[in-house]
Coordinates of C-alpha atoms and ligand atoms in Angstrom, one line a residue:
M1 CA 29.7 10.7 -20.2
N2 CA 32.0 11.8 -17.1
E3 CA 30.3 14.8 -16.5
I4 CA 26.9 13.0 -15.9
F5 CA 28.9 10.6 -13.3
E6 CA 30.3 13.9 -11.9
A7 CA 26.5 15.1 -11.5
I8 CA 25.5 12.0 -9.8
K9 CA 28.2 12.2 -7.1
R10 CA 27.0 15.8 -6.5
A11 CA 23.3 14.3 -6.0
A12 CA 24.7 11.9 -3.5
I13 CA 26.6 13.8 -1.7
E14 CA 23.5 16.0 -1.4
I15 CA 21.1 13.0 -0.7
N16 CA 23.2 11.9 1.7
E17 CA 22.9 14.8 4.0
A18 CA 19.6 14.9 3.6
I19 CA 19.0 11.0 4.7
M20 CA 21.3 11.7 7.7
Y21 CA 19.4 15.0 9.2
D22 CA 16.0 15.5 7.4
D23 CA 12.7 14.1 8.4
T24 CA 11.8 10.7 7.0
G25 CA 8.3 10.9 7.1
Y26 CA 5.6 10.4 4.5
S27 CA 4.6 13.4 2.2
E28 CA 1.1 13.4 0.9
E29 CA 1.8 12.3 -2.6
H30 CA 2.0 9.4 -4.6
N31 CA 4.4 8.4 -7.5
A32 CA 3.5 6.8 -10.8
T33 CA 3.2 3.3 -9.5
G34 CA 0.8 4.4 -6.8
D35 CA 3.2 4.1 -4.0
A36 CA 3.0 6.8 -1.0
Q37 CA 6.1 9.2 -1.5
L38 CA 8.4 10.2 1.7
K39 CA 9.3 13.4 1.6
L40 CA 12.8 12.4 1.3
D41 CA 12.1 10.5 -2.2
I42 CA 10.8 13.9 -3.3
K43 CA 13.6 15.9 -2.4
S44 CA 16.1 13.2 -3.8
D45 CA 14.4 13.3 -7.0
I46 CA 14.8 17.3 -6.9
F47 CA 18.4 17.1 -6.0
V48 CA 18.8 14.7 -9.0
E49 CA 16.6 16.4 -11.7
N50 CA 18.8 19.6 -10.7
E51 CA 22.1 18.4 -11.1
F52 CA 21.2 16.6 -14.4
K53 CA 19.9 20.0 -15.8
K54 CA 23.3 21.4 -15.3
V55 CA 24.5 18.7 -18.3
T56 CA 24.1 19.7 -21.6
S57 CA 24.7 16.3 -22.7
I58 CA 21.6 14.9 -21.2
K59 CA 18.6 15.2 -23.8
E60 CA 16.0 13.6 -21.5
I61 CA 15.5 11.9 -18.0
V62 CA 12.8 9.7 -16.5
S63 CA 12.6 9.2 -12.8
E64 CA 10.8 6.4 -10.8
E65 CA 9.2 9.3 -8.9
K66 CA 7.4 10.9 -11.9
E67 CA 5.1 9.4 -14.2
H68 CA 6.4 11.4 -17.6
K69 CA 9.7 11.9 -19.0
T70 CA 11.3 15.2 -18.6
S71 CA 12.9 17.2 -21.7
V72 CA 16.5 18.7 -20.4
H73 CA 18.5 20.0 -23.3
A74 CA 17.1 19.4 -27.3
E75 CA 20.7 19.3 -28.3
G76 CA 21.7 16.6 -25.8
K77 CA 22.6 12.9 -26.6
Y78 CA 21.9 10.8 -23.6
L79 CA 18.5 9.6 -21.8
V80 CA 18.8 9.1 -18.1
G81 CA 16.5 6.7 -16.3
Y82 CA 17.0 6.9 -12.6
D83 CA 15.7 5.7 -9.1
P84 CA 16.6 8.7 -6.5
L85 CA 15.8 6.8 -3.6
D86 CA 15.3 3.1 -3.8
G87 CA 14.2 1.0 -0.7
S88 CA 13.4 4.0 0.9
S89 CA 10.6 2.4 3.3
L90 CA 13.4 1.3 4.9
L91 CA 14.7 4.8 6.0
D92 CA 12.4 4.9 9.3
V93 CA 14.4 1.5 10.5
D94 CA 17.9 3.2 9.5
Q95 CA 18.9 0.8 6.7
S96 CA 20.8 1.3 3.9
V97 CA 19.2 2.4 0.8
G98 CA 20.1 3.7 -2.8
S99 CA 19.9 5.4 -6.0
I100 CA 20.1 3.7 -9.2
F101 CA 21.0 5.1 -13.0
G102 CA 20.7 4.0 -16.4
I103 CA 22.6 5.6 -19.0
Y104 CA 20.6 5.2 -22.5
E105 CA 20.8 6.7 -26.1
N106 CA 18.0 6.8 -28.4
D107 CA 15.2 5.0 -26.2
Y108 CA 15.3 3.0 -23.1
S109 CA 15.9 -0.3 -24.1
G110 CA 18.6 -2.9 -22.7
K111 CA 20.3 -2.5 -26.2
N112 CA 20.6 1.1 -25.6
L113 CA 21.7 1.1 -22.6
L114 CA 25.5 2.6 -22.6
A115 CA 26.6 2.6 -18.9
S116 CA 24.7 2.0 -15.4
A117 CA 25.6 3.5 -11.7
Y118 CA 24.2 3.1 -8.4
V119 CA 25.0 4.8 -4.8
V120 CA 24.6 3.0 -1.7
Y121 CA 24.0 5.4 1.2
G122 CA 24.9 3.0 4.1
P123 CA 27.4 3.4 6.9
R124 CA 29.5 4.8 4.0
L125 CA 28.8 6.7 0.9
E126 CA 29.5 4.2 -2.0
L127 CA 29.3 4.5 -5.6
V128 CA 29.6 1.9 -8.4
I129 CA 29.8 2.9 -11.7
A130 CA 29.7 0.2 -14.6
T131 CA 30.9 1.1 -18.6
D132 CA 33.4 -1.6 -20.2
K133 CA 34.2 -3.0 -16.1
V134 CA 32.4 -2.4 -12.7
R135 CA 34.5 0.1 -10.7
M136 CA 33.7 1.0 -7.1
Y137 CA 34.2 4.2 -5.5
R138 CA 34.0 5.1 -1.6
L139 CA 34.0 8.8 -0.5
N140 CA 36.6 10.4 1.7
R141 CA 36.6 13.1 4.4
K142 CA 37.3 15.8 1.7
N143 CA 33.9 14.6 0.2
E144 CA 35.3 13.3 -2.6
F145 CA 35.0 9.9 -3.9
Y146 CA 38.1 7.8 -4.7
F147 CA 38.6 4.5 -6.8
Y148 CA 38.3 1.6 -4.3
K149 CA 38.6 -1.5 -6.3
D150 CA 37.1 -3.3 -9.4
I151 CA 34.0 -5.5 -8.8
K152 CA 34.4 -9.3 -10.5
L153 CA 31.9 -12.0 -9.5
N154 CA 33.0 -15.6 -9.0
Q155 CA 31.6 -18.5 -11.1
K156 CA 29.4 -19.5 -8.2
G157 CA 28.4 -17.7 -4.8
K158 CA 26.9 -18.3 -1.2
L159 CA 24.2 -15.6 -0.9
N160 CA 20.7 -16.4 -1.7
A161 CA 18.2 -13.1 -1.5
P162 CA 14.7 -14.2 -2.6
G163 CA 12.1 -11.4 -2.9
S164 CA 8.3 -11.3 -2.6
T165 CA 6.5 -13.5 -0.2
Q166 CA 6.5 -17.0 -0.5
M167 CA 2.6 -17.4 -0.3
C168 CA 2.9 -15.6 -3.7
W169 CA 5.5 -17.7 -5.5
P170 CA 5.0 -20.4 -8.1
A171 CA 5.7 -23.8 -6.9
H172 CA 8.6 -24.5 -9.2
H173 CA 10.2 -21.0 -7.8
K174 CA 9.7 -22.0 -4.1
K175 CA 11.2 -25.6 -4.9
M176 CA 14.3 -23.9 -6.5
I177 CA 14.5 -21.5 -3.6
D178 CA 14.5 -24.4 -1.0
D179 CA 17.0 -26.5 -2.7
I180 CA 19.4 -23.6 -3.0
F181 CA 19.0 -23.0 0.7
K182 CA 19.7 -27.3 1.0
D183 CA 23.0 -26.6 -0.6
G184 CA 24.2 -23.9 2.0
Y185 CA 23.8 -20.9 0.8
R186 CA 22.9 -18.1 3.4
L187 CA 19.9 -15.9 3.5
R188 CA 20.7 -12.1 2.7
Y189 CA 17.7 -10.2 2.1
S190 CA 16.7 -6.5 3.8
G191 CA 13.9 -5.4 1.0
G192 CA 16.2 -3.1 -0.2
M193 CA 17.3 -4.0 -3.7
V194 CA 20.5 -1.7 -3.9
L195 CA 21.7 -3.1 -0.5
D196 CA 20.6 -6.9 -1.7
L197 CA 22.8 -6.5 -4.9
H198 CA 25.6 -4.7 -3.4
H199 CA 26.1 -7.2 -1.0
I200 CA 26.0 -10.2 -3.7
L201 CA 28.2 -8.2 -6.4
L202 CA 30.8 -7.4 -3.2
K203 CA 31.0 -11.1 -2.0
G204 CA 31.8 -12.4 -5.1
G205 CA 28.1 -13.7 -6.2
G206 CA 25.0 -15.5 -5.4
L207 CA 21.3 -15.2 -6.5
F208 CA 18.6 -12.1 -6.1
S209 CA 15.4 -13.4 -7.2
Y210 CA 12.2 -11.2 -7.8
P211 CA 9.9 -13.8 -9.7
S212 CA 6.5 -13.4 -11.1
T213 CA 4.1 -13.7 -8.7
S214 CA 0.3 -14.6 -8.3
D215 CA 0.1 -11.0 -6.9
L216 CA 2.3 -9.4 -9.3
P217 CA 2.5 -11.4 -12.4
K218 CA 5.1 -9.1 -14.2
G219 CA 6.9 -8.7 -11.4
K220 CA 7.5 -5.8 -9.2
L221 CA 10.9 -4.2 -10.1
R222 CA 11.0 -1.4 -12.4
L223 CA 12.8 -2.0 -15.6
I224 CA 13.9 1.4 -16.7
F225 CA 15.1 2.5 -13.2
E226 CA 16.0 -0.7 -11.5
V227 CA 16.2 -3.7 -13.8
L228 CA 18.2 -2.9 -16.6
P229 CA 20.6 -0.8 -14.8
Y230 CA 21.7 -3.8 -12.7
A231 CA 21.5 -6.4 -15.5
F232 CA 23.9 -4.2 -17.0
I233 CA 26.1 -4.0 -14.1
F234 CA 26.0 -8.0 -13.4
E235 CA 26.8 -8.7 -17.1
K236 CA 29.8 -6.7 -16.9
A237 CA 30.9 -8.0 -13.5
G238 CA 31.0 -11.6 -15.0
G239 CA 27.6 -12.4 -14.0
Q240 CA 24.2 -13.0 -15.7
A241 CA 20.7 -11.4 -15.6
I242 CA 17.7 -12.9 -16.8
D243 CA 13.6 -12.7 -16.6
G244 CA 13.6 -16.6 -15.9
K245 CA 14.2 -17.5 -19.6
K246 CA 15.8 -14.5 -21.6
R247 CA 18.3 -12.0 -21.0
L248 CA 17.0 -8.9 -19.3
L249 CA 19.0 -6.7 -21.7
D250 CA 17.1 -8.2 -24.7
I251 CA 13.8 -6.9 -23.5
E252 CA 12.7 -3.4 -24.9
P253 CA 10.3 -1.3 -22.6
S254 CA 7.2 -0.1 -23.8
H255 CA 5.8 2.2 -21.1
A256 CA 8.1 4.3 -18.3
H257 CA 7.1 2.3 -15.3
D258 CA 7.1 -1.3 -17.1
T259 CA 8.2 -4.2 -14.6
S260 CA 9.5 -7.5 -15.1
P261 CA 10.6 -10.5 -13.2
C262 CA 14.3 -10.5 -12.5
F263 CA 17.4 -12.8 -11.5
F264 CA 20.7 -11.3 -11.2
G265 CA 23.6 -13.7 -10.0
S266 CA 26.7 -15.3 -10.9
N267 CA 26.7 -18.0 -13.7
D268 CA 26.0 -21.3 -11.8
E269 CA 23.3 -19.9 -10.0
I270 CA 21.6 -18.2 -13.1
K271 CA 22.4 -21.9 -14.7
R272 CA 20.1 -23.0 -12.1
V273 CA 17.2 -20.8 -12.9
L274 CA 17.2 -21.2 -16.3
K275 CA 16.8 -25.5 -15.6
T276 CA 14.0 -24.5 -13.5
Y277 CA 12.3 -21.9 -15.6
A278 CA 12.6 -24.2 -18.9
Ligands
F6P1 O1 11.8 -1.0 -5.3 C1 11.1 -1.8 -4.5 C2 12.0 -2.5 -3.5 O2 11.8 -1.8 -2.4 C3 13.2 -2.9 -3.7 O3 14.3 -2.1 -3.2 C4 13.3 -4.2 -2.9 O4 14.2 -5.0 -3.5 C5 11.7 -4.8 -3.1 O5 10.9 -3.6 -3.3 C6 11.3 -5.6 -2.1 O6 10.1 -6.0 -2.4 P1 9.3 -7.2 -1.1 O7 9.3 -6.6 -0.2 O8 8.1 -7.4 -2.2 O9 10.5 -8.3 -1.1

């Protein structure tokens, strides 16, 4: 699987350079979910696809930016689901954005997810890879990623990242979020999933939630490219990831762009969610 991680590293360096210097404006295109695509969304998708095409162990890829799956190498073993540029609407305000990757075998279900990775395009270029454990890398001046540290969550954190808008939350969700703040948690929400989850992972814990809402009953975040890869990372870091009631990694998406409500956190916060949603 190492050759896939190497391809991710090359694509990350290319995407980072495009973020630094290219036009952050919109194209005339829309993705499969109907979001207007930035020129950088399209460019990042091409960088990733071109790097993955060089990897013979990849059988198929599916991108958040495309409606359909793409066959890569018939004799390949792995399926890769990816979001090349998550949170890209934050680019025009110069906030951190990211790329997310899930490496699957046989199908794109949580139980067949073998590894995950994400890249943070922030003041630094950082890469996190989860296999048996969660390892973080940083880019050095020679444009090489070096191992920085392992990521491990504490039993309980201090951060709260509540997604969507309060007017669309169910009452029990609003009460839970209010209670968490009453217990002293700090609000940390940028509107970019990669940065918000990276923040929680590196500060040792907390809760990120994107519930079922009145406008999006099945949640907003996409299973194959966003939710399942992070569910894998949180579990390997010693935390949990649920849809409110059950483990996210037990979900089997039926369509490439299926979404799910999701809660990622350290154990104490997830216990709270389970109690609220029981
Ligand atoms: O992929 C969609 C996304 O931009 C995520 O990165 C982010 O967590 C979420 O949407 C923010 O949504 P909202 O603005 O509804 O909280």
